[in-house]
Short mmCIF file of C-alpha atoms in Angstrom, two decimals:
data_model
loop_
_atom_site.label_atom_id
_atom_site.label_comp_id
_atom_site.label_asym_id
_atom_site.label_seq_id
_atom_site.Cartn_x
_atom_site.Cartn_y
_atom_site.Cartn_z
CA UNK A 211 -175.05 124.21 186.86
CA UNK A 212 -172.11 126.00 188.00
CA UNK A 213 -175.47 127.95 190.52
CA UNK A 214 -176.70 124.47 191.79
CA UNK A 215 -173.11 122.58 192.26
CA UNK A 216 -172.56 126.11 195.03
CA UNK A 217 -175.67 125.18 196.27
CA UNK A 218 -175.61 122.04 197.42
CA UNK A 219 -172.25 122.33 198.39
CA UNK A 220 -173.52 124.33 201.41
CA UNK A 221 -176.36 121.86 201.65
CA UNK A 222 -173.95 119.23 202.24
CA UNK A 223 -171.16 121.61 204.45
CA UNK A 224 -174.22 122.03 206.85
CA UNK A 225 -174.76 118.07 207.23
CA UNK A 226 -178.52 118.44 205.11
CA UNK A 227 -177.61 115.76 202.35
CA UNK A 228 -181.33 114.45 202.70
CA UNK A 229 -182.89 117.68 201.55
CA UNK A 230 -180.96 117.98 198.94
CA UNK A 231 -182.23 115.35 196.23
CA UNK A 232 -184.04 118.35 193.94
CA UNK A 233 -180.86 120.03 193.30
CA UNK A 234 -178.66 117.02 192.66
CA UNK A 235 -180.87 116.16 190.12
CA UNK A 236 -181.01 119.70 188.60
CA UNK A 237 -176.98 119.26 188.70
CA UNK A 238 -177.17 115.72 186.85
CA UNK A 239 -179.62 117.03 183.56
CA UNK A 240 -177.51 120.04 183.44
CA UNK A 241 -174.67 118.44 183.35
CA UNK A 242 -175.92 116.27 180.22
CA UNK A 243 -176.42 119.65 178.12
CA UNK A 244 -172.98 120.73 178.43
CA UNK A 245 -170.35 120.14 175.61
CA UNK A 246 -167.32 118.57 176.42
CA UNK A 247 -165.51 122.04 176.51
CA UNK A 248 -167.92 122.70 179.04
CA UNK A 249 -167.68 119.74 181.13
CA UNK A 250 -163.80 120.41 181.22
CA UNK A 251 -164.97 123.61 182.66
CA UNK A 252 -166.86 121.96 185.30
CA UNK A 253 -164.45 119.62 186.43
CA UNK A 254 -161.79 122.40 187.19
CA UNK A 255 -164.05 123.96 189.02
CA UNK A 256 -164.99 121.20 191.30
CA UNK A 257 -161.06 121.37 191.72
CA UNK A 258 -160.30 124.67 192.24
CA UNK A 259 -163.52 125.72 194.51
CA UNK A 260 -164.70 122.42 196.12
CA UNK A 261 -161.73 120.46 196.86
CA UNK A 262 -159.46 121.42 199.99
CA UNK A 263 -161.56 123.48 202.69
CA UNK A 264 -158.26 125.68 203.90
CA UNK A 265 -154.77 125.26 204.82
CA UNK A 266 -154.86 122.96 207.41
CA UNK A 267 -151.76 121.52 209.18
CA UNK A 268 -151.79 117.77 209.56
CA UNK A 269 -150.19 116.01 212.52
CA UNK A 270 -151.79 112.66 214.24
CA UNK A 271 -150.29 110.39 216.67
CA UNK A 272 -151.66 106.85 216.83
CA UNK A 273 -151.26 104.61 220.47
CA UNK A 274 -151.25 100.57 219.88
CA UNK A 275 -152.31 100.66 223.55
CA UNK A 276 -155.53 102.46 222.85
CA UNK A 277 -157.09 101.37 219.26
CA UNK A 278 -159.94 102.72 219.88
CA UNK A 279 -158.93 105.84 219.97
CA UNK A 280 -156.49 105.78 216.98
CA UNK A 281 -159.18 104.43 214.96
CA UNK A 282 -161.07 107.35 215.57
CA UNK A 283 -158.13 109.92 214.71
CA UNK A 284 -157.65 108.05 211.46
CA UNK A 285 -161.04 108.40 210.39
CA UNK A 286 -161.00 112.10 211.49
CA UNK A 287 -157.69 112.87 209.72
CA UNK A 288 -159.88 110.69 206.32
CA UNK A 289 -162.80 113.10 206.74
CA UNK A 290 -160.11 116.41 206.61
CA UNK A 291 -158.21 114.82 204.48
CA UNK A 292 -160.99 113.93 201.70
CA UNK A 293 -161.55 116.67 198.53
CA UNK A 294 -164.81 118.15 199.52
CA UNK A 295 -166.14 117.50 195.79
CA UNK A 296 -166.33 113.52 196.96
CA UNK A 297 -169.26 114.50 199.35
CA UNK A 298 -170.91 115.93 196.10
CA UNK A 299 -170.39 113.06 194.51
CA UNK A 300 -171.86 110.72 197.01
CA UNK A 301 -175.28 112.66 196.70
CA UNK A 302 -175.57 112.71 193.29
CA UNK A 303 -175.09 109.21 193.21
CA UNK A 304 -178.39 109.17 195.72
CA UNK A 305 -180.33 111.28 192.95
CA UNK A 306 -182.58 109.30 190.10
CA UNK A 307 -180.32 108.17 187.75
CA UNK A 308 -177.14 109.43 189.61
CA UNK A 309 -175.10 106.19 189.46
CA UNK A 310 -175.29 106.33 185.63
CA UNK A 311 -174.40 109.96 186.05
CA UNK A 312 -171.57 109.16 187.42
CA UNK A 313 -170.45 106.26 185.42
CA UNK A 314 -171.01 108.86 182.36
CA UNK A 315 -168.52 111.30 184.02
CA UNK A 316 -166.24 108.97 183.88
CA UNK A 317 -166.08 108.60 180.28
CA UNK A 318 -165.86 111.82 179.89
CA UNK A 319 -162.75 112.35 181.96
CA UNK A 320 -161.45 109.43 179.56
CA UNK A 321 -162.18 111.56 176.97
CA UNK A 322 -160.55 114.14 178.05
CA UNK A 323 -157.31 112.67 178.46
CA UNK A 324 -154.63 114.58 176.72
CA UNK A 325 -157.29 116.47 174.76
CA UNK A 326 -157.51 118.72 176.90
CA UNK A 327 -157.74 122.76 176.08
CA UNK A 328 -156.97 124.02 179.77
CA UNK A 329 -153.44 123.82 180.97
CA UNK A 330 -154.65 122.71 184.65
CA UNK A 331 -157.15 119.47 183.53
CA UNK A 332 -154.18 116.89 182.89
CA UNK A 333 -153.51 117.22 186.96
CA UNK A 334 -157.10 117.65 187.93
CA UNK A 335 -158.47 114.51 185.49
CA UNK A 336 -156.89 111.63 187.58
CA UNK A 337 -157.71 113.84 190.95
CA UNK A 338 -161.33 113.56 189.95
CA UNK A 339 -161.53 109.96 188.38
CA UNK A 340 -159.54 108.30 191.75
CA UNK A 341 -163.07 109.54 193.85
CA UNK A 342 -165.32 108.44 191.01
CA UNK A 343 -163.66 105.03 190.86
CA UNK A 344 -163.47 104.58 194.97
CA UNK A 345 -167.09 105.42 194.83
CA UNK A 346 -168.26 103.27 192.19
CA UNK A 347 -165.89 100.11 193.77
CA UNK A 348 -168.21 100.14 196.32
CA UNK A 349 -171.52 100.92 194.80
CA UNK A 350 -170.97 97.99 192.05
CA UNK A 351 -169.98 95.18 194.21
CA UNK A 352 -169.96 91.83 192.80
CA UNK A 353 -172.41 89.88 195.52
CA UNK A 354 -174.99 92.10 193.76
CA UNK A 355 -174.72 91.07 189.94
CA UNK A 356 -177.92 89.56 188.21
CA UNK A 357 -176.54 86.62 185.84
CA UNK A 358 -179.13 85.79 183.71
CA UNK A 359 -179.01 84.10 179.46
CA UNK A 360 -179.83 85.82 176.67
CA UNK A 361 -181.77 84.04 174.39
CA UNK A 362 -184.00 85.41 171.03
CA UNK A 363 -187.18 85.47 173.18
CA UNK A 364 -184.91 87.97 175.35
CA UNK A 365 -186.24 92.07 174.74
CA UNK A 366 -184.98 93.22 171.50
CA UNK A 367 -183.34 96.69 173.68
CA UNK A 368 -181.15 93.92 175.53
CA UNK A 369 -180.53 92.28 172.19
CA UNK A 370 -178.97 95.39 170.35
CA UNK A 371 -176.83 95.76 173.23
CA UNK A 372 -175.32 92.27 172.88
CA UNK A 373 -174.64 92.63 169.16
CA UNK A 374 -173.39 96.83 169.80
CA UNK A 375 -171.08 95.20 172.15
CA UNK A 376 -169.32 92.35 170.53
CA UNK A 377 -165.84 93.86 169.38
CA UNK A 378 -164.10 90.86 169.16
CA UNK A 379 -165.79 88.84 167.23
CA UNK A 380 -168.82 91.22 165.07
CA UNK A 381 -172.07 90.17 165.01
CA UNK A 382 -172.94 90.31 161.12
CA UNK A 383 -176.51 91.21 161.59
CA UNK A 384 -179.58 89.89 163.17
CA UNK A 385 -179.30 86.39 161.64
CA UNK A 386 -176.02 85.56 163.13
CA UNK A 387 -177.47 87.28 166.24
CA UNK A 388 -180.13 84.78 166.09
CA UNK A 389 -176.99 82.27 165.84
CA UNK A 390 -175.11 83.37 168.76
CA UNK A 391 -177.81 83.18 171.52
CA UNK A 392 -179.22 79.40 170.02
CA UNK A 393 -178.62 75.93 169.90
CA UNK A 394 -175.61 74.97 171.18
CA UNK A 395 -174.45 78.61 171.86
CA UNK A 396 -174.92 80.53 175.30
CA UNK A 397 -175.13 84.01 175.52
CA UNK A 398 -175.06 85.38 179.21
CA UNK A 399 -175.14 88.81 180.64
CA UNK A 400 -174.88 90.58 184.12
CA UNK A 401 -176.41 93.26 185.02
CA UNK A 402 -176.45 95.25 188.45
CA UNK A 403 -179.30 97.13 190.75
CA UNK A 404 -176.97 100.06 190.20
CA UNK A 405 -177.58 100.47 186.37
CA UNK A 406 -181.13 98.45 185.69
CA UNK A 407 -181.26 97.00 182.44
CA UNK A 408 -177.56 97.72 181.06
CA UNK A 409 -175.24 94.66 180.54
CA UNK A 410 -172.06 95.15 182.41
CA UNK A 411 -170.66 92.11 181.67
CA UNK A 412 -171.16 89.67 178.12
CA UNK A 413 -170.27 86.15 177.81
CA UNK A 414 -170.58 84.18 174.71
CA UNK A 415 -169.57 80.64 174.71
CA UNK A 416 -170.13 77.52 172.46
CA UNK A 417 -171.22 74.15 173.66
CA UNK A 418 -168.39 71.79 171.08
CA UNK A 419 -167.53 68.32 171.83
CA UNK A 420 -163.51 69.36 172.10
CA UNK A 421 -161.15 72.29 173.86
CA UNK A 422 -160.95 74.95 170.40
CA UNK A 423 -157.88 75.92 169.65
CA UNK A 424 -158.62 77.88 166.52
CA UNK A 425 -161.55 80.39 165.82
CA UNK A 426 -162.21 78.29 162.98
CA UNK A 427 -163.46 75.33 165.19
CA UNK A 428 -165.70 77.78 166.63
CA UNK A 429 -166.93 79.96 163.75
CA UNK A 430 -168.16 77.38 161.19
CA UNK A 431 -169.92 75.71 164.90
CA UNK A 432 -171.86 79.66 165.09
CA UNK A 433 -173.25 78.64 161.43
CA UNK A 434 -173.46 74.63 161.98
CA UNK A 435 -176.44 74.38 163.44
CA UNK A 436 -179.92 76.29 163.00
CA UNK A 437 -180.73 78.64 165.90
CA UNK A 438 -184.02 76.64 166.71
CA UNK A 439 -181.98 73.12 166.45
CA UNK A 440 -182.41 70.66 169.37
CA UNK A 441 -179.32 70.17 171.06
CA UNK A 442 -178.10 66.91 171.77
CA UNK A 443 -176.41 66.34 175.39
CA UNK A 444 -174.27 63.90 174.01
CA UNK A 445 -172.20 66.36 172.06
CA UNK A 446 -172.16 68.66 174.81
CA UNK A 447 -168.72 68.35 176.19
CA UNK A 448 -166.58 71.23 176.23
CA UNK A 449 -168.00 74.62 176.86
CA UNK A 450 -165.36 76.87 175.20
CA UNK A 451 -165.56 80.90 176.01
CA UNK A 452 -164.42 82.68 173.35
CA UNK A 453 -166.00 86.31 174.06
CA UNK A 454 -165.92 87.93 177.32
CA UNK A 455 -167.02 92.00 176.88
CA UNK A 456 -167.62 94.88 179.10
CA UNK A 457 -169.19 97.69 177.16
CA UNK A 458 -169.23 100.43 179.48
CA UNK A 459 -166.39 102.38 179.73
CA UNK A 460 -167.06 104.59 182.69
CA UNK A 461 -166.75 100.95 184.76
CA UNK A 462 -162.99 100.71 183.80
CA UNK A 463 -160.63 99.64 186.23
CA UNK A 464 -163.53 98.91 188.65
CA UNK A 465 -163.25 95.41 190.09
CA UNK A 466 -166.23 93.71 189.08
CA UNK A 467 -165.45 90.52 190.91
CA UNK A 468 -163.36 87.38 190.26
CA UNK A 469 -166.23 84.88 190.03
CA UNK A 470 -167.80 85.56 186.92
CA UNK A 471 -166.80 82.82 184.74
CA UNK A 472 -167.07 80.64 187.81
CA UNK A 473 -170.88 81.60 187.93
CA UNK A 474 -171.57 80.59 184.79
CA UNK A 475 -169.88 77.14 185.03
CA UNK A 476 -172.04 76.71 187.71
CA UNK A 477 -174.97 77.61 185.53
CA UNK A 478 -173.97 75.86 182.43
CA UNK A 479 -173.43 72.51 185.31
CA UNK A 480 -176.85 72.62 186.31
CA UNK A 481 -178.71 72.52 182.75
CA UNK A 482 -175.90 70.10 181.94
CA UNK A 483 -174.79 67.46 184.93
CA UNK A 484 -171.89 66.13 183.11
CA UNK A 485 -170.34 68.90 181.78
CA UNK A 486 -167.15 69.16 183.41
CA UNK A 487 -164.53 70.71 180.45
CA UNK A 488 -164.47 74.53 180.22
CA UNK A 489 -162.01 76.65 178.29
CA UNK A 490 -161.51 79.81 176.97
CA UNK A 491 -160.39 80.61 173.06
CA UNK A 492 -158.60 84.46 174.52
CA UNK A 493 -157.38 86.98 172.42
CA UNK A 494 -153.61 88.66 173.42
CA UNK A 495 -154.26 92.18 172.15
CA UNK A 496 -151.19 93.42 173.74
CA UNK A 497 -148.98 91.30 172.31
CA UNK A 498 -147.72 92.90 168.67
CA UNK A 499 -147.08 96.73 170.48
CA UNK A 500 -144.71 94.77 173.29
CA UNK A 501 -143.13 93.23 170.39
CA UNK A 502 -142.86 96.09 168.61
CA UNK A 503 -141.81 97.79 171.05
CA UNK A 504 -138.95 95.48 171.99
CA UNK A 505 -137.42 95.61 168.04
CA UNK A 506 -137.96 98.87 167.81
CA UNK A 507 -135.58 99.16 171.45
CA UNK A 508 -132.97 96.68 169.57
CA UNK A 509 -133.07 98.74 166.36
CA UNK A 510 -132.01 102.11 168.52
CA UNK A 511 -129.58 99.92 170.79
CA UNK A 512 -127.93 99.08 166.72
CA UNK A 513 -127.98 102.54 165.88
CA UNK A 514 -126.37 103.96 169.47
CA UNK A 515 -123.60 101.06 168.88
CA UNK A 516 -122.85 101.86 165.24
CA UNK A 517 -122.80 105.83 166.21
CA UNK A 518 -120.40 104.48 168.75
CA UNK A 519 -117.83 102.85 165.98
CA UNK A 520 -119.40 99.49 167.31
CA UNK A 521 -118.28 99.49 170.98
CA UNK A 522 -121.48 98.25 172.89
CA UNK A 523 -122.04 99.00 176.36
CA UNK A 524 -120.93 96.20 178.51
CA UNK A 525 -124.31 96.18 180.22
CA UNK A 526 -127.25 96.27 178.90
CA UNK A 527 -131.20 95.78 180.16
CA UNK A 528 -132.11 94.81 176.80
CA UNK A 529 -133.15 91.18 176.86
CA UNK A 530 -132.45 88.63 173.62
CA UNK A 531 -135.31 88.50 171.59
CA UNK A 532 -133.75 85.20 170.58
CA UNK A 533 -131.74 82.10 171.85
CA UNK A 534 -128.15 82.44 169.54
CA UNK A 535 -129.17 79.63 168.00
CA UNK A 536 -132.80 80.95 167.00
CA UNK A 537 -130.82 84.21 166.11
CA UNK A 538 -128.91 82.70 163.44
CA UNK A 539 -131.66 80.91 161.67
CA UNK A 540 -133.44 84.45 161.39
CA UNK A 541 -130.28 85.41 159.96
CA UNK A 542 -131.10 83.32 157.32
CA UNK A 543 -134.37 83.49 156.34
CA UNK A 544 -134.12 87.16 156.56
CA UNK A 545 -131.03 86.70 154.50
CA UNK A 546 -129.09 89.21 156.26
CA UNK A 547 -126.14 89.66 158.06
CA UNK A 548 -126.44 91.89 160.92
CA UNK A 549 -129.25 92.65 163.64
CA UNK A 550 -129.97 96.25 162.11
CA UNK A 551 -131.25 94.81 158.71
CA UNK A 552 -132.45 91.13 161.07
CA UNK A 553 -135.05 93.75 163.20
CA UNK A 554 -135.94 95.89 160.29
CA UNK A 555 -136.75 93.31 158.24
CA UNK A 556 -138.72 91.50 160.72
CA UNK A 557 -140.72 94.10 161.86
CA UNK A 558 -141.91 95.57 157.89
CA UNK A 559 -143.02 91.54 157.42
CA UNK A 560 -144.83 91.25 160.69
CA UNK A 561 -146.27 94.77 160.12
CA UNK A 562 -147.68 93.58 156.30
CA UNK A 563 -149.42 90.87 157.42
CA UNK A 564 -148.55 88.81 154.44
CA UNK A 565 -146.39 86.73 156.04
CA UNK A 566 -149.64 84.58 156.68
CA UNK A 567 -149.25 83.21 153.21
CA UNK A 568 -146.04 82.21 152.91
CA UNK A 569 -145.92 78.43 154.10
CA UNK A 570 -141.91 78.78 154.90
CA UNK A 571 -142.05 82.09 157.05
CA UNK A 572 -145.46 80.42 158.74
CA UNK A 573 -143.17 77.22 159.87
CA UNK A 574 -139.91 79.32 160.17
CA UNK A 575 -141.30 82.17 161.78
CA UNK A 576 -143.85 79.55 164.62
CA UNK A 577 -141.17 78.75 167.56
CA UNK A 578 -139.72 82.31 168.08
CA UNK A 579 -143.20 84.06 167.62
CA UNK A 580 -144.45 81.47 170.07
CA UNK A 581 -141.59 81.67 172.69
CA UNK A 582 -141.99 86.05 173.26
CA UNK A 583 -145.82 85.76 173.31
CA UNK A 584 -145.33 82.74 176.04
CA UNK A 585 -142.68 85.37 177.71
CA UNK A 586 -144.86 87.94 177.45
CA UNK A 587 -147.51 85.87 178.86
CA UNK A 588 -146.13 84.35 181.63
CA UNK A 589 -142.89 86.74 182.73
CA UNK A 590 -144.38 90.54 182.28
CA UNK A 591 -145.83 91.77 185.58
CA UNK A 592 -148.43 94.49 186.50
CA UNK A 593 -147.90 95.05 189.98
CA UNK A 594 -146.84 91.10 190.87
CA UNK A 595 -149.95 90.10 188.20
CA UNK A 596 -150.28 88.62 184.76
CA UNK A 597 -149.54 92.34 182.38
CA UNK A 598 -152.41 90.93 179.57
CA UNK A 599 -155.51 92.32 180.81
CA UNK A 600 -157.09 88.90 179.38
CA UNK A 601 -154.57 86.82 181.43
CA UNK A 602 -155.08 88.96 184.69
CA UNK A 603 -158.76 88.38 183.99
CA UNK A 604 -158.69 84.44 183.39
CA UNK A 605 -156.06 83.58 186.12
CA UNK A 606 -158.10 85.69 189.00
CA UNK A 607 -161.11 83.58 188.02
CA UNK A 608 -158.95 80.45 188.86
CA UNK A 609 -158.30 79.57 185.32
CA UNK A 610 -154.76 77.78 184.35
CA UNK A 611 -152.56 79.47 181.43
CA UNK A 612 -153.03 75.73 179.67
CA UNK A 613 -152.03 76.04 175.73
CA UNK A 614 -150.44 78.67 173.37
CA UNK A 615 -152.58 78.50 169.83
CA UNK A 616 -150.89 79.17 166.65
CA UNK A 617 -152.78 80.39 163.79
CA UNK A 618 -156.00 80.24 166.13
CA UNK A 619 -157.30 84.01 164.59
CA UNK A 620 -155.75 84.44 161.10
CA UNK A 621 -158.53 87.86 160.82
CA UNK A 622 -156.25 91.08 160.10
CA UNK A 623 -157.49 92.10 163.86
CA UNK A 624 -156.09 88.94 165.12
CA UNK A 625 -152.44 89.58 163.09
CA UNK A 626 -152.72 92.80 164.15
CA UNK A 627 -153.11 91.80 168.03
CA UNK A 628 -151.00 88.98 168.41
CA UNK A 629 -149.58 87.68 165.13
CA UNK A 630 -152.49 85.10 165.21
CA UNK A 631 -151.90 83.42 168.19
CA UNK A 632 -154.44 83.11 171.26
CA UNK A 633 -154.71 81.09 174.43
CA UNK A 634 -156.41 78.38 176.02
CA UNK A 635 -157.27 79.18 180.08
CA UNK A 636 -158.92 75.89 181.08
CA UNK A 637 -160.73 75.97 183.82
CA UNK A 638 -161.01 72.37 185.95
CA UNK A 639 -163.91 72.83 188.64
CA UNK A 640 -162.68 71.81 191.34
CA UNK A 641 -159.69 73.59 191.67
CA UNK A 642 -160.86 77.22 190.62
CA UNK A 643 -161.00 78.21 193.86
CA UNK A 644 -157.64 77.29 194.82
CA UNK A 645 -156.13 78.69 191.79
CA UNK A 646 -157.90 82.03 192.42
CA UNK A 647 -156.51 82.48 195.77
CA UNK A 648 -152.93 81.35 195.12
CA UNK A 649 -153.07 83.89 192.34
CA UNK A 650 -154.81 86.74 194.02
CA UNK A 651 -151.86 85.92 197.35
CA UNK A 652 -149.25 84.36 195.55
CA UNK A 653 -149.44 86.25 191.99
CA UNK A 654 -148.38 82.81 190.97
CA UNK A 655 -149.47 81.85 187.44
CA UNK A 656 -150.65 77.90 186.77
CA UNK A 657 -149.54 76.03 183.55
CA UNK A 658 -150.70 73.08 181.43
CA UNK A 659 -147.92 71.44 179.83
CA UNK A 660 -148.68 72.20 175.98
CA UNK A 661 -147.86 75.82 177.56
CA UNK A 662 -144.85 74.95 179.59
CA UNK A 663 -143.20 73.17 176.88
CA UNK A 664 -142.97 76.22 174.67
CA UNK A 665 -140.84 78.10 177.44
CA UNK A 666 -138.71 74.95 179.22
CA UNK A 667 -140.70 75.14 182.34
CA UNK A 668 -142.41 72.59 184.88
CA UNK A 669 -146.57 72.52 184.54
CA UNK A 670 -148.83 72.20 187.24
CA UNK A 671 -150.47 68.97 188.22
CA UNK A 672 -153.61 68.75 186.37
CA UNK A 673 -156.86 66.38 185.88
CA UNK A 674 -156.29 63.94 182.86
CA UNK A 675 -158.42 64.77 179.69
CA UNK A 676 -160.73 61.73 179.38
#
């Protein structure tokens, strides 16, 4: 392999890329034999010998008078400037089955994140996976995606993929399979020219006669009726999303559009006229390590202060996990008296899980649980936008943060996630759009009122539930 990549390498220096399909496709089912020690290997090479041609000194001066001209020195300095391994890349991804290729390299860089065995791959992984990801942004984009429904008619290869690919909610075997792409259930997948055949994108949803706001309301609806049942338009109301899934993880972090639930809407409109009520059920999987991570801050903050004969730094960037008077009701029911024994305590009962079944620490424990996740929700930031993946996802598709859940996922994934708690994004069709595009500019977030009201804020105008 190590023969071929020098190979077409001067293939490509010399401007041939179009005679050079038999090698790239040498490269590609060599690559596939070698172990992951191997691959390692290969990638810091591809560093090391294909990535700057020589030491070149940079300097470029751009004119506003003549454009024309600048443009053309900026592309020249993003030719010099551009690791020569990229141009390999681009051919391979020419070669029979070279888009998958590279898709696979990508989860093997993932893989190889801090595993590593050689002292240079931590610096050359992201060096590699930046071109792989600026290549694959363009090669997947999102005018191109097949959406088509998964039924039990659908090929069984498709099929396995679906259930392989549910993490959120398992699909216990080929019966509840059976379930989950009949009667009053939709199943829908997209797929791209770029990878024929492999779902990039899974959608579950359940056709209910009312907005979910527990996985209960949904689960006992996956069993309700029988998968050949004739569905009855009348109790078609609501389509409520409660899995969205993308299995492959050499796709992530690539964009793959902001219309997708907007697609289906449209689809699920046109077998159903009147269907105007769409929400998701969404898990907050990042929700217990903030958390976490915010006591565990507090408990060091105790321990520096006590270390300190109690004298507290006057500032601090530690926010209250509580109001004061929250804070001294936790007091309380923790039966303690200072915030060392307040945070440990809390976090060993949230950790055990068995708070669930104690009716008093459910009811107690409800508004303070519920006012961080809403924080966390609505206040964290990525870059301007929503930190929870799920959120980012949701709100670029022109959904509005709508309702808070309690208790909506009492599995010991969902505890484990988010103390139980998930959210509604509604999505009202004829403002999607709009949403979308304030987001996307504004990286302002939309709110029902059920969600304002936990947090004291104002909510967004909204359509009136009928």
């Amino acid at each position: 392999i190590l023969e071929d990549t020098y190979n077409l390498m001067k293939v490509i220096k010399r401007g041939r890329e179009v005679v050079s399909g038999s090698i790239a496709e040498r490269i590609c089912d060599s690559y596939k034999q070698l172990s992951l020690a191997e691959k390692e290997t290969f990638f810091n090479m591809l560093v090391s010998d294909h990535g700057v041609a020589e030491t070149t000194k940079i300097g470029i001066t751009l004119d506003r008078s003549n454009p024309v001209e600048s443009i053309q020195r900026l592309q020249n300095l993003r030719h010099i400037t551009q690791p020569q391994f990229a141009g390999l890349f681009r051919v391979l991804g020419k070669a029979q089955g070279g888009v998958k290729f590279m898709v696979n390299m990508r989860t093997d860089l993932s893989k190889l994140t801090g595993k590593s065995t050689v002292e240079a791959t931590p610096a050359v992984v992201p060096v590699i996976d930046h071109e792989l990801k600026q290549l694959l942004s363009v090669w997947f984009s999102s005018g191109l995606f097949h959406l088509q429904r998964a039924t039990w008619e659908s090929p069984s290869r498709l099929l396995e993929k679906v259930a392989a690919s549910e993490a959120v909610h398992p699909i216990l075997g080929w019966q509840d399979l059976k379930r989950r792409v009949g009667a009053y259930k939709r199943c829908f997948v997209f797929t791209h020219p770029c990878l024929p055949g492999e779902p990039l994108v899974i959608l579950h949803a359940a056709l209910l006669e009312n907005v979910a706001d527990t996985m209960e309301k949904i689960v006992p609806a996956l069993f309700e009726h029988m998968p050949d049942s004739v569905e009855d338009p009348a109790r078609v109301k609501v389509a409520n999303f409660y899995s969205i899934s993308r299995p492959i993880d050499g796709l992530s972090g690539i964009d793959l559009g902001s219309n997708i639930v907007r697609r289906v809407m449209h689809r699920l409109q046109a077998e159903y006229p009147k269907l105007q009520h769409f929400s998701s059920l969404s898990p907050i999987p990042g929700f217990n390590n903030w958390l976490f991570g915010q006591i565990n801050r507090h408990l060091q903050h105790e321990v520096f202060a006590r270390i300190l004969d109690d004298v507290r730094p006057e500032s601090s960037d530690l926010l209250p996990l509580f109001s004061d008077e929250t804070h001294v009701k936790m007091m309380q029911l923790f039966d303690v008296d200072n915030n060392k024994d307040l945070y440990t305590k809390l976090s060993m009962t949230l950790e055990s899980q068995e708070w669930i079944t104690s009716p008093v620490l459910v009811s107690e424990l409800k508004q303070p649980l519920m006012k961080l996740c809403a924080r966390y929700l609505f206040a964290l930031k990525h870059r301007g936008h929503a930190l929870d993946p799920i959120a980012n996802f949701h709100l670029r598709n022109g959904a509005v943060m709508y309702r808070l859940c309690w208790q909506a996922d009492q599995s010991p994934n969902g505890l484990s996630q988010s103390c139980g708690m998930m959210v509604n994004y509604r999505y009202y069709p004829e403002l999607t759009e709009g949403f979308s595009e304030k987001y996307y500019f504004t990286k302002r977030i939309p709110v029902g009122e059920p969600f304002a009201s936990v947090i004291s804020i104002e909510p967004d105008s909204l359509p009136l539930d009928p």
